[in-house]
Coordinates of C-alpha atoms in Angstrom, one line a residue:
M6 CA 44.9 4.2 78.3
P7 CA 44.2 0.5 79.0
S8 CA 42.6 -1.7 76.3
L9 CA 39.5 -3.7 77.1
E10 CA 39.9 -7.5 76.9
S11 CA 37.0 -9.4 75.5
L12 CA 35.5 -12.5 77.2
L13 CA 32.9 -13.0 74.6
D14 CA 32.7 -16.7 73.5
T15 CA 31.8 -16.5 69.8
S16 CA 31.6 -20.3 69.6
S17 CA 28.8 -20.6 72.2
A18 CA 25.3 -21.6 71.5
V19 CA 24.0 -18.4 73.2
Y20 CA 26.2 -16.3 70.8
A21 CA 24.8 -18.1 67.8
E22 CA 21.3 -17.8 69.0
N23 CA 21.7 -14.1 69.7
R24 CA 23.3 -13.5 66.3
A25 CA 20.5 -15.3 64.4
H26 CA 17.9 -13.2 66.3
Q27 CA 19.6 -10.0 65.5
L28 CA 20.0 -10.8 61.8
Q29 CA 16.3 -11.7 61.7
L30 CA 15.4 -8.3 63.1
L31 CA 17.7 -6.6 60.6
D32 CA 16.0 -8.5 57.8
Q33 CA 12.7 -7.2 59.0
L34 CA 14.0 -3.6 59.2
R35 CA 15.4 -3.7 55.7
S36 CA 12.1 -5.2 54.4
L37 CA 10.2 -2.3 55.9
E38 CA 12.5 0.3 54.5
A39 CA 12.4 -1.4 51.1
R40 CA 8.6 -1.3 51.2
T41 CA 8.7 2.5 51.4
R42 CA 11.1 2.7 48.4
T43 CA 9.1 0.2 46.4
T44 CA 5.8 2.0 47.0
S45 CA 7.3 5.3 45.9
A46 CA 8.9 3.7 42.8
Q47 CA 5.5 2.5 41.7
S48 CA 5.0 6.1 40.5
Q49 CA 7.9 5.8 38.1
K50 CA 5.8 5.9 34.9
A51 CA 3.9 9.0 36.0
F52 CA 7.2 10.8 36.9
D53 CA 8.8 9.7 33.6
K54 CA 5.8 11.1 31.7
R55 CA 6.3 14.5 33.2
G56 CA 10.0 14.4 32.7
K57 CA 10.6 14.2 36.5
L58 CA 13.0 12.3 38.7
L59 CA 11.7 10.1 41.5
P60 CA 12.3 11.7 45.0
R61 CA 15.1 9.3 45.9
E62 CA 16.7 9.9 42.5
R63 CA 16.7 13.6 43.3
V64 CA 18.4 13.0 46.6
A65 CA 21.0 10.8 44.9
R66 CA 21.7 13.5 42.3
L67 CA 22.0 16.2 44.9
L68 CA 24.4 14.4 47.3
D69 CA 28.1 14.0 46.7
P70 CA 28.7 10.5 45.2
G71 CA 30.4 7.9 47.3
V72 CA 29.8 9.9 50.6
P73 CA 27.6 8.2 53.2
F74 CA 24.1 9.6 53.8
L75 CA 22.8 9.1 57.3
E76 CA 19.1 8.7 56.7
L77 CA 17.0 9.4 59.8
S78 CA 13.6 8.2 61.1
T79 CA 13.1 5.7 58.3
L80 CA 10.3 4.0 60.3
A81 CA 8.4 7.2 61.1
G82 CA 4.7 6.5 61.2
W83 CA 5.1 2.7 61.3
L84 CA 1.8 1.3 62.5
Q85 CA 0.6 4.9 63.0
D86 CA -0.7 5.5 59.5
H87 CA -2.5 2.1 59.5
P88 CA -2.9 -0.6 62.2
D89 CA -2.3 -3.4 59.7
P90 CA 1.4 -4.1 59.5
E91 CA 1.0 -5.2 55.8
R92 CA -0.6 -1.9 54.8
S93 CA 1.5 0.5 57.0
I94 CA 4.1 2.5 55.0
P95 CA 6.9 3.9 57.2
G96 CA 8.8 7.0 56.4
G97 CA 6.2 9.7 57.1
G98 CA 6.1 10.8 53.5
F99 CA 9.6 12.3 53.8
I100 CA 13.1 11.4 53.1
G101 CA 15.4 13.0 55.6
G102 CA 18.9 12.8 56.8
I103 CA 22.4 14.2 57.1
G104 CA 24.4 14.2 53.9
Q105 CA 27.1 16.1 52.0
I106 CA 26.5 18.5 49.1
A107 CA 29.5 20.1 47.3
G108 CA 31.7 19.2 50.2
T109 CA 29.3 20.7 52.8
R110 CA 27.4 18.7 55.3
V111 CA 23.7 19.6 55.4
M112 CA 20.3 18.5 56.6
L113 CA 18.5 17.3 53.5
V114 CA 14.7 16.7 53.5
A115 CA 12.8 15.6 50.4
D116 CA 9.0 15.2 50.0
D117 CA 8.4 11.7 48.9
A118 CA 5.9 12.6 46.2
G119 CA 5.8 9.0 45.0
I120 CA 3.6 8.2 48.0
D121 CA 0.1 9.8 48.1
A122 CA 1.5 12.7 45.9
G123 CA 3.7 13.8 48.8
A124 CA 0.7 14.4 51.1
M125 CA 1.7 14.9 54.8
Q126 CA 1.4 11.6 56.7
P127 CA 0.5 11.5 60.4
L128 CA 4.0 11.4 61.7
G129 CA 5.5 13.2 58.7
L130 CA 5.1 16.6 60.4
E131 CA 6.9 15.4 63.5
K132 CA 9.7 14.0 61.4
F133 CA 10.1 17.3 59.5
I134 CA 10.2 19.3 62.8
R135 CA 12.8 16.9 64.2
A136 CA 15.0 17.4 61.2
Q137 CA 14.8 21.1 61.6
Q138 CA 15.7 20.8 65.3
I139 CA 18.7 18.7 64.4
A140 CA 19.8 21.3 61.9
L141 CA 19.4 24.1 64.5
E142 CA 21.3 22.2 67.2
N143 CA 24.1 21.2 64.9
K144 CA 24.3 24.4 62.8
L145 CA 23.6 22.7 59.5
P146 CA 22.3 24.3 56.3
F147 CA 18.7 23.1 55.6
V148 CA 17.9 21.9 52.1
H149 CA 14.3 21.0 51.2
L150 CA 13.3 19.3 47.9
V151 CA 9.6 20.4 47.7
E152 CA 6.8 18.6 46.0
S153 CA 3.7 18.0 48.1
A154 CA 0.0 17.9 47.8
G155 CA -0.2 19.3 51.3
A156 CA -2.0 17.7 54.3
N157 CA -3.5 14.3 53.9
L158 CA -7.2 15.2 54.3
L159 CA -8.2 11.5 54.6
Q160 CA -6.3 11.4 57.9
Y161 CA -7.0 15.0 58.9
R162 CA -6.4 15.9 62.5
V163 CA -6.9 19.4 63.8
E164 CA -3.9 19.1 66.2
Q165 CA -1.7 18.3 63.2
F166 CA -2.9 21.5 61.5
V167 CA -2.2 23.6 64.5
R168 CA 1.1 22.0 65.3
G169 CA 2.0 22.5 61.6
G170 CA 2.8 26.1 62.4
M171 CA 5.9 24.8 64.2
A172 CA 7.5 23.8 60.9
F173 CA 7.2 27.4 59.6
Y174 CA 8.4 28.8 62.9
Q175 CA 11.5 26.6 62.7
L176 CA 12.3 27.7 59.2
A177 CA 12.2 31.3 60.3
R178 CA 14.5 30.4 63.3
L179 CA 16.9 28.6 61.0
S180 CA 17.3 31.6 58.8
A181 CA 17.6 34.0 61.7
A182 CA 20.2 31.8 63.3
G183 CA 22.4 32.3 60.3
L184 CA 21.7 28.8 58.8
P185 CA 20.9 29.0 55.1
V186 CA 17.5 27.5 54.1
I187 CA 17.3 26.3 50.4
A188 CA 14.1 25.1 48.7
V189 CA 14.2 23.3 45.4
V190 CA 10.6 23.2 44.1
H191 CA 10.0 20.3 41.8
G192 CA 6.2 20.3 41.9
P193 CA 3.3 21.8 43.8
S194 CA 3.9 24.0 46.9
T195 CA 0.3 24.9 47.7
A196 CA -1.7 26.6 50.5
G197 CA 0.2 26.3 53.8
G198 CA 2.9 24.4 51.9
A199 CA 3.6 27.5 49.9
Y200 CA 5.3 28.9 53.0
M201 CA 7.8 26.0 52.8
T202 CA 9.0 27.9 49.7
G203 CA 8.3 31.4 50.9
L204 CA 10.3 31.0 54.1
A205 CA 13.4 29.7 52.3
D206 CA 16.4 32.1 51.9
Y207 CA 17.0 30.7 48.4
V208 CA 14.4 29.2 46.0
V209 CA 15.1 27.2 42.9
M210 CA 12.1 26.2 40.8
V211 CA 11.7 23.8 37.9
R212 CA 10.2 25.3 34.8
G213 CA 6.9 23.7 33.7
N214 CA 6.5 21.6 36.9
A215 CA 7.0 23.8 39.9
R216 CA 4.2 25.9 41.1
A217 CA 3.5 27.8 44.3
F218 CA 0.2 29.5 45.3
L219 CA -1.9 30.0 48.4
A220 CA -5.0 28.8 46.5
G221 CA -4.8 26.6 43.4
P222 CA -7.0 27.3 40.3
P223 CA -10.0 25.1 41.5
L224 CA -10.1 26.8 45.0
L225 CA -9.6 30.2 43.4
K226 CA -12.5 29.7 41.1
A227 CA -14.8 28.4 43.9
A228 CA -13.8 31.3 46.2
T229 CA -13.7 34.3 43.8
G230 CA -14.9 33.1 40.4
E231 CA -11.5 34.0 38.9
I232 CA -10.1 31.6 36.3
A233 CA -6.4 31.1 36.0
T234 CA -3.9 28.5 34.8
D235 CA -1.3 26.9 37.1
E236 CA 1.5 28.6 35.3
A237 CA -0.1 32.1 35.3
L238 CA -1.1 31.7 39.0
G239 CA 2.1 30.2 40.4
G240 CA 4.5 28.9 37.8
A241 CA 8.3 29.1 37.9
D242 CA 8.7 31.8 35.3
M243 CA 6.0 34.0 36.9
H244 CA 7.7 33.7 40.3
A245 CA 11.1 34.4 38.9
S246 CA 10.1 37.5 36.9
V247 CA 7.1 38.9 38.5
S248 CA 6.6 38.0 42.2
G249 CA 10.3 37.6 43.0
L250 CA 9.6 34.4 45.0
A251 CA 12.2 32.4 43.0
E252 CA 15.9 33.3 42.6
Y253 CA 16.7 30.5 40.1
V254 CA 14.9 28.5 37.5
G255 CA 16.0 25.1 36.3
E256 CA 15.0 23.6 33.0
D257 CA 14.2 20.2 34.6
D258 CA 14.8 18.4 37.9
A259 CA 18.4 17.6 37.1
D260 CA 19.2 21.2 36.1
A261 CA 17.6 22.5 39.3
L262 CA 19.6 20.2 41.4
R263 CA 22.8 21.3 39.6
I264 CA 21.9 24.9 40.5
A265 CA 21.3 23.8 44.1
R266 CA 24.8 22.2 44.3
E267 CA 26.4 25.3 42.9
L268 CA 24.5 27.4 45.4
V269 CA 25.7 25.3 48.4
A270 CA 29.2 25.5 47.1
A271 CA 28.9 29.3 46.8
L272 CA 27.9 29.7 50.4
G273 CA 31.5 29.0 51.5
W274 CA 30.4 26.8 54.4
S275 CA 33.4 25.0 55.8
P276 CA 34.2 21.6 54.2
A277 CA 32.9 18.6 56.0
G278 CA 35.8 16.2 56.2
W279 CA 35.5 12.8 57.9
P280 CA 36.7 11.8 61.4
D281 CA 39.2 9.0 61.7
G282 CA 41.0 7.0 64.4
P283 CA 42.5 3.5 65.1
A284 CA 40.0 0.7 64.7
P285 CA 38.7 -1.3 67.7
L286 CA 40.8 -4.4 68.5
H287 CA 37.6 -6.6 68.4
P288 CA 35.4 -7.0 65.3
E289 CA 32.3 -4.9 65.1
D290 CA 30.5 -7.9 63.5
E291 CA 30.5 -9.6 66.9
L292 CA 28.1 -7.0 68.2
L293 CA 25.4 -9.1 66.6
G294 CA 25.9 -11.9 69.1
L295 CA 25.6 -9.9 72.3
F296 CA 21.8 -9.4 72.7
G297 CA 19.1 -12.0 72.1
A298 CA 15.4 -12.1 72.5
E299 CA 15.6 -12.6 76.3
L300 CA 16.5 -9.2 77.8
K301 CA 16.9 -10.8 81.3
R302 CA 20.1 -12.5 80.1
P303 CA 23.0 -10.3 81.3
V304 CA 25.3 -8.5 78.9
D305 CA 28.6 -6.9 80.0
M306 CA 28.4 -3.6 78.2
R307 CA 32.2 -3.4 78.2
E308 CA 31.9 -5.8 75.3
V309 CA 30.0 -3.2 73.4
I310 CA 32.5 -0.5 74.3
A311 CA 35.4 -2.7 73.2
R312 CA 33.9 -2.9 69.7
I313 CA 33.1 0.8 69.1
V314 CA 36.0 2.8 70.6
D315 CA 39.4 3.6 69.2
A316 CA 41.9 0.7 69.8
S317 CA 39.4 -0.6 72.3
D318 CA 41.0 1.8 74.8
F319 CA 38.8 2.6 77.8
L320 CA 39.8 4.4 81.0
E321 CA 37.1 3.3 83.4
F322 CA 36.0 5.9 86.1
K323 CA 35.6 4.6 89.7
P324 CA 35.4 1.0 88.6
D325 CA 35.0 -0.4 92.1
Y326 CA 32.3 2.0 93.3
G327 CA 28.8 1.3 92.1
P328 CA 30.2 -1.4 89.7
G329 CA 26.8 -2.1 88.1
T330 CA 27.2 1.3 86.4
V331 CA 30.1 1.7 84.0
C332 CA 31.5 5.2 83.2
G333 CA 34.8 6.1 81.5
H334 CA 36.8 8.0 78.9
A335 CA 37.5 6.8 75.4
A336 CA 37.8 8.1 71.8
I337 CA 35.6 7.3 68.8
A338 CA 37.2 8.2 65.4
G339 CA 39.7 10.4 67.2
Q340 CA 37.1 12.3 69.1
R341 CA 37.2 12.3 72.9
V342 CA 34.0 11.0 74.7
G343 CA 32.7 10.1 78.1
I344 CA 30.7 6.9 78.0
I345 CA 28.0 5.9 80.5
T346 CA 26.3 2.5 80.5
N347 CA 24.9 -0.2 82.9
N348 CA 25.4 -3.8 83.7
G349 CA 22.1 -4.0 85.7
P350 CA 19.7 -1.6 87.5
L351 CA 20.9 1.8 88.6
D352 CA 21.7 1.8 92.4
P353 CA 22.5 4.7 94.7
A354 CA 26.2 4.3 94.3
G355 CA 25.9 4.0 90.5
S356 CA 23.7 7.2 90.3
T357 CA 26.2 9.1 92.6
K358 CA 29.1 8.0 90.3
T359 CA 27.2 9.0 87.2
T360 CA 26.3 12.4 88.6
H361 CA 30.0 13.0 89.4
F362 CA 31.1 11.8 85.9
I363 CA 28.5 14.0 84.0
Q364 CA 29.7 17.1 85.9
A365 CA 33.4 16.2 85.2
C366 CA 32.6 15.9 81.5
C367 CA 30.9 19.3 81.5
Q368 CA 34.0 20.7 83.2
S369 CA 36.3 19.3 80.5
G370 CA 33.8 20.0 77.6
T371 CA 33.6 16.3 76.7
T372 CA 30.6 15.0 74.8
I373 CA 28.8 12.2 76.6
V374 CA 27.6 8.9 75.0
Y375 CA 24.9 6.9 76.8
L376 CA 24.7 3.2 75.9
Q377 CA 21.3 2.2 77.4
N378 CA 20.8 -1.2 78.8
T379 CA 19.0 -1.0 82.1
T380 CA 15.9 -2.3 83.8
G381 CA 15.6 1.0 85.7
F382 CA 16.4 2.3 89.2
I383 CA 16.8 -0.5 91.8
V384 CA 13.8 -0.9 94.2
G385 CA 13.4 -2.4 97.6
T386 CA 13.6 -1.5 101.3
E387 CA 17.4 -1.3 101.3
A388 CA 17.6 0.8 98.2
E389 CA 15.0 3.3 99.5
R390 CA 16.8 3.6 102.9
A391 CA 20.0 4.2 100.9
G392 CA 18.4 7.2 99.2
M393 CA 17.7 5.8 95.7
I394 CA 15.1 8.6 95.0
K395 CA 17.6 11.3 96.2
H396 CA 20.6 10.0 94.3
G397 CA 18.5 9.1 91.1
S398 CA 17.2 12.7 91.2
K399 CA 20.7 14.1 91.4
Q400 CA 21.6 12.1 88.3
I401 CA 18.6 13.4 86.4
Q402 CA 19.4 16.9 87.5
A403 CA 23.0 16.5 86.2
L404 CA 22.1 15.2 82.8
S405 CA 19.1 17.6 82.4
N406 CA 21.4 20.6 82.9
A407 CA 24.6 19.2 81.2
T408 CA 26.5 21.9 79.2
V409 CA 27.9 19.4 76.7
P410 CA 26.2 17.5 73.8
Q411 CA 24.8 14.1 74.8
I412 CA 24.1 11.2 72.4
T413 CA 22.1 8.1 73.3
V414 CA 22.2 4.6 71.8
Q415 CA 19.5 2.2 73.1
C416 CA 21.3 -1.1 72.9
G417 CA 19.1 -3.3 75.0
A418 CA 16.5 -2.6 77.8
S419 CA 15.4 0.9 78.5
F420 CA 12.8 0.4 81.3
G421 CA 11.2 2.6 83.9
A422 CA 13.1 5.6 85.2
G423 CA 16.3 4.1 83.7
N424 CA 15.2 5.6 80.4
Y425 CA 15.2 9.0 82.1
G426 CA 18.4 8.5 84.1
M427 CA 20.2 7.4 80.9
C428 CA 19.1 10.4 78.8
G429 CA 16.1 9.1 77.0
R430 CA 14.3 11.1 74.3
G431 CA 12.5 13.2 76.9
F432 CA 15.8 14.7 78.1
G433 CA 16.8 16.3 74.8
P434 CA 19.9 14.3 73.8
R435 CA 21.4 15.7 70.6
F436 CA 20.7 12.3 68.9
V437 CA 19.0 9.0 69.9
F438 CA 19.4 5.7 68.0
S439 CA 18.2 2.2 68.7
W440 CA 19.4 -1.3 67.9
P441 CA 16.7 -3.5 66.5
N442 CA 16.5 -5.6 69.7
A443 CA 16.1 -2.6 72.0
R444 CA 13.0 -2.4 74.1
T445 CA 11.5 0.6 75.8
A446 CA 8.7 0.6 78.4
V447 CA 7.7 1.8 81.9
M448 CA 8.4 -1.8 83.0
G449 CA 8.5 -5.3 81.5
P450 CA 5.3 -6.9 80.2
Q451 CA 5.3 -9.6 82.9
Q452 CA 5.9 -7.0 85.7
A453 CA 3.1 -4.9 84.4
A454 CA 0.7 -7.8 84.2
G455 CA 1.8 -9.1 87.6
T456 CA 1.3 -5.6 89.2
M457 CA -2.3 -5.4 87.8
E458 CA -3.0 -9.0 89.1
I459 CA -1.9 -8.0 92.6
V460 CA -4.0 -4.8 92.5
M461 CA -7.1 -6.7 91.3
R462 CA -6.7 -9.5 93.9
E463 CA -6.2 -7.1 96.7
G464 CA -9.1 -5.0 95.6
A465 CA -11.4 -8.1 95.5
A466 CA -10.1 -9.1 99.0
R467 CA -11.0 -5.7 100.5
K468 CA -14.5 -6.0 99.1
G469 CA -14.9 -9.6 100.2
E470 CA -15.6 -10.7 96.6
P471 CA -14.2 -13.6 94.7
V472 CA -11.7 -13.0 91.9
D473 CA -13.1 -13.6 88.4
E474 CA -10.2 -15.7 87.2
T475 CA -11.3 -15.7 83.6
K476 CA -11.5 -11.9 83.5
L477 CA -8.2 -11.6 85.3
A478 CA -6.4 -13.9 82.9
A479 CA -7.8 -12.0 79.8
L480 CA -6.8 -8.7 81.3
T481 CA -3.2 -9.7 82.1
A482 CA -2.9 -11.3 78.7
K483 CA -4.0 -8.1 77.0
I484 CA -1.5 -6.1 79.1
V485 CA 1.3 -8.4 78.1
Q486 CA 0.3 -8.2 74.4
T487 CA 0.0 -4.3 74.5
F488 CA 3.4 -3.9 76.2
E489 CA 5.2 -6.3 73.9
R490 CA 3.8 -4.5 70.9
Q491 CA 4.6 -1.0 72.0
M492 CA 8.0 -1.7 73.5
H493 CA 9.4 -3.0 70.2
A494 CA 12.2 -0.8 68.7
F495 CA 10.3 -0.6 65.4
Y496 CA 7.1 0.7 67.1
T497 CA 8.9 3.3 69.2
S498 CA 10.9 4.4 66.2
G499 CA 7.7 4.8 64.3
L500 CA 6.6 7.3 67.0
L501 CA 9.9 9.2 66.5
L502 CA 11.1 8.2 70.0
D503 CA 14.5 7.9 68.4
D504 CA 16.2 9.2 65.3
G505 CA 16.3 5.8 63.7
V506 CA 17.0 2.1 64.2
I507 CA 20.6 1.2 63.2
D508 CA 22.5 -1.9 62.5
P509 CA 24.7 -2.5 65.6
R510 CA 27.7 -2.9 63.3
D511 CA 27.1 0.7 62.2
T512 CA 27.2 2.1 65.7
R513 CA 30.8 3.3 65.6
R514 CA 30.3 5.1 62.2
V515 CA 27.0 6.7 63.2
L516 CA 28.6 7.9 66.5
A517 CA 31.7 9.2 64.6
L518 CA 29.5 11.4 62.3
T519 CA 27.2 12.7 65.0
L520 CA 30.1 13.4 67.4
Q521 CA 31.8 15.4 64.6
L522 CA 28.6 17.3 64.1
C523 CA 28.5 18.2 67.8
R524 CA 32.1 19.2 67.8
Q525 CA 31.8 21.4 64.7
A526 CA 28.7 23.0 66.0
Q527 CA 30.5 24.0 69.2
A528 CA 33.3 25.5 67.2
R529 CA 31.3 27.2 64.4
E530 CA 30.6 30.9 64.7
L531 CA 27.3 32.0 63.1
R532 CA 26.0 35.4 62.3
P533 CA 22.6 35.4 63.9
M534 CA 20.1 38.1 63.0
Q535 CA 17.0 39.4 64.7
F536 CA 14.9 38.2 61.7
G537 CA 15.2 35.7 59.0
V538 CA 16.2 36.7 55.4
A539 CA 13.3 38.6 53.8
R540 CA 13.5 38.6 50.0
P541 CA 12.1 41.6 48.1

């Protein structure tokens, strides 16, 4: 397989400018993630007083030491819980990601009870459901560290309550699919949240701190007049000896986590292992210098491919046909992949080539990786006469019905129908990740403003009225501001339009792990049941 040669000039002013811009964005990303951890850690004294570990300490104790944890959706809820960037706390009230416990790869979700007592944040529910979906698709055991005050009533929304049923529905489906669901209850699991515990296949509760009930003592007294203590109503010992809700009781957080690790080991799930392959010939650090603030500046996406695939080997498919679209075969950490990307807008020939390549990958059972960097489908009289709509629709048909896993990385622009044709979130890729510089929108801000200006001027001309230039300027400025705010990778990630913003230098490692998950899921035979496990 031929190796890609790099033409990247790392001594140029453009490279230095791009690198500085990317590092600035990464600093902002780390600052936002640190804000979540710092806010949670402010509850340290309260946790210490109760003899409890902070949520992130629990996660660290449960996971195998020294093994990477792919944390997902770290910006969930960013600017959605509060419009003020200085007061918005990303994370959605959950810690979630793919990690390894006792040699077994799992989906791990932990309520971040250091923030608002673990109350569900606006995008927290969506993050939780997405974690369940990933576990289902990739056949991963689901482990939940429970401690939640329930829904955030200060931000109550009826649609969130109704959609909340999806979380319980997914837990039942996980169990029925043959995927073990484990709940470690460190604190309250109340009202609807009690079913987070009740729908688990295995429950570990912490003596003295864990409690699960449909109505807590205050609500019970108000509703029925009955007076009961937390322990008598829903404590760990009661549930272990009387109700049968709990299978195991830990003396404290650390002991409960020890039991959970032993339980995962006892399941006999196949060991995780880690994929490996020859490193790229070109340094991954150079990925920082490819994209800058100006998305109109062209980037040869072969430079990205050369820094993420094994030995920089890439067998390009139909290189002379539709050359603005790049397709080809490669390997990432020893795992065969088909790669699809763009060096400009998608044209009829590029869409035709992509359709052919997707179908060929399905024939050979090859996972497809999309590296998004496109301004969309090409427009114009010539493109329309060449059948752009027809050929673009063929491409969308092919990726929508592909029989192999598809993974998307948004590296640069993801505009218009190009987001669709390159397997954006709406088309169900197995995973979606974004680089900090990535931008997603129906079109660019200036194009949107220009379109509205033309519409308003033509409308005024039809009516024979003068254009209010002041009003027009204010409107176009507002459109530009709105688009620039909402197209930013941090904003779209806050809406869970991806599974996380990643450092470009981590792209190969993230793809290696997710590709392995896809491959193992294809090979794993489960023992599905008609119903989930129902404990006595």
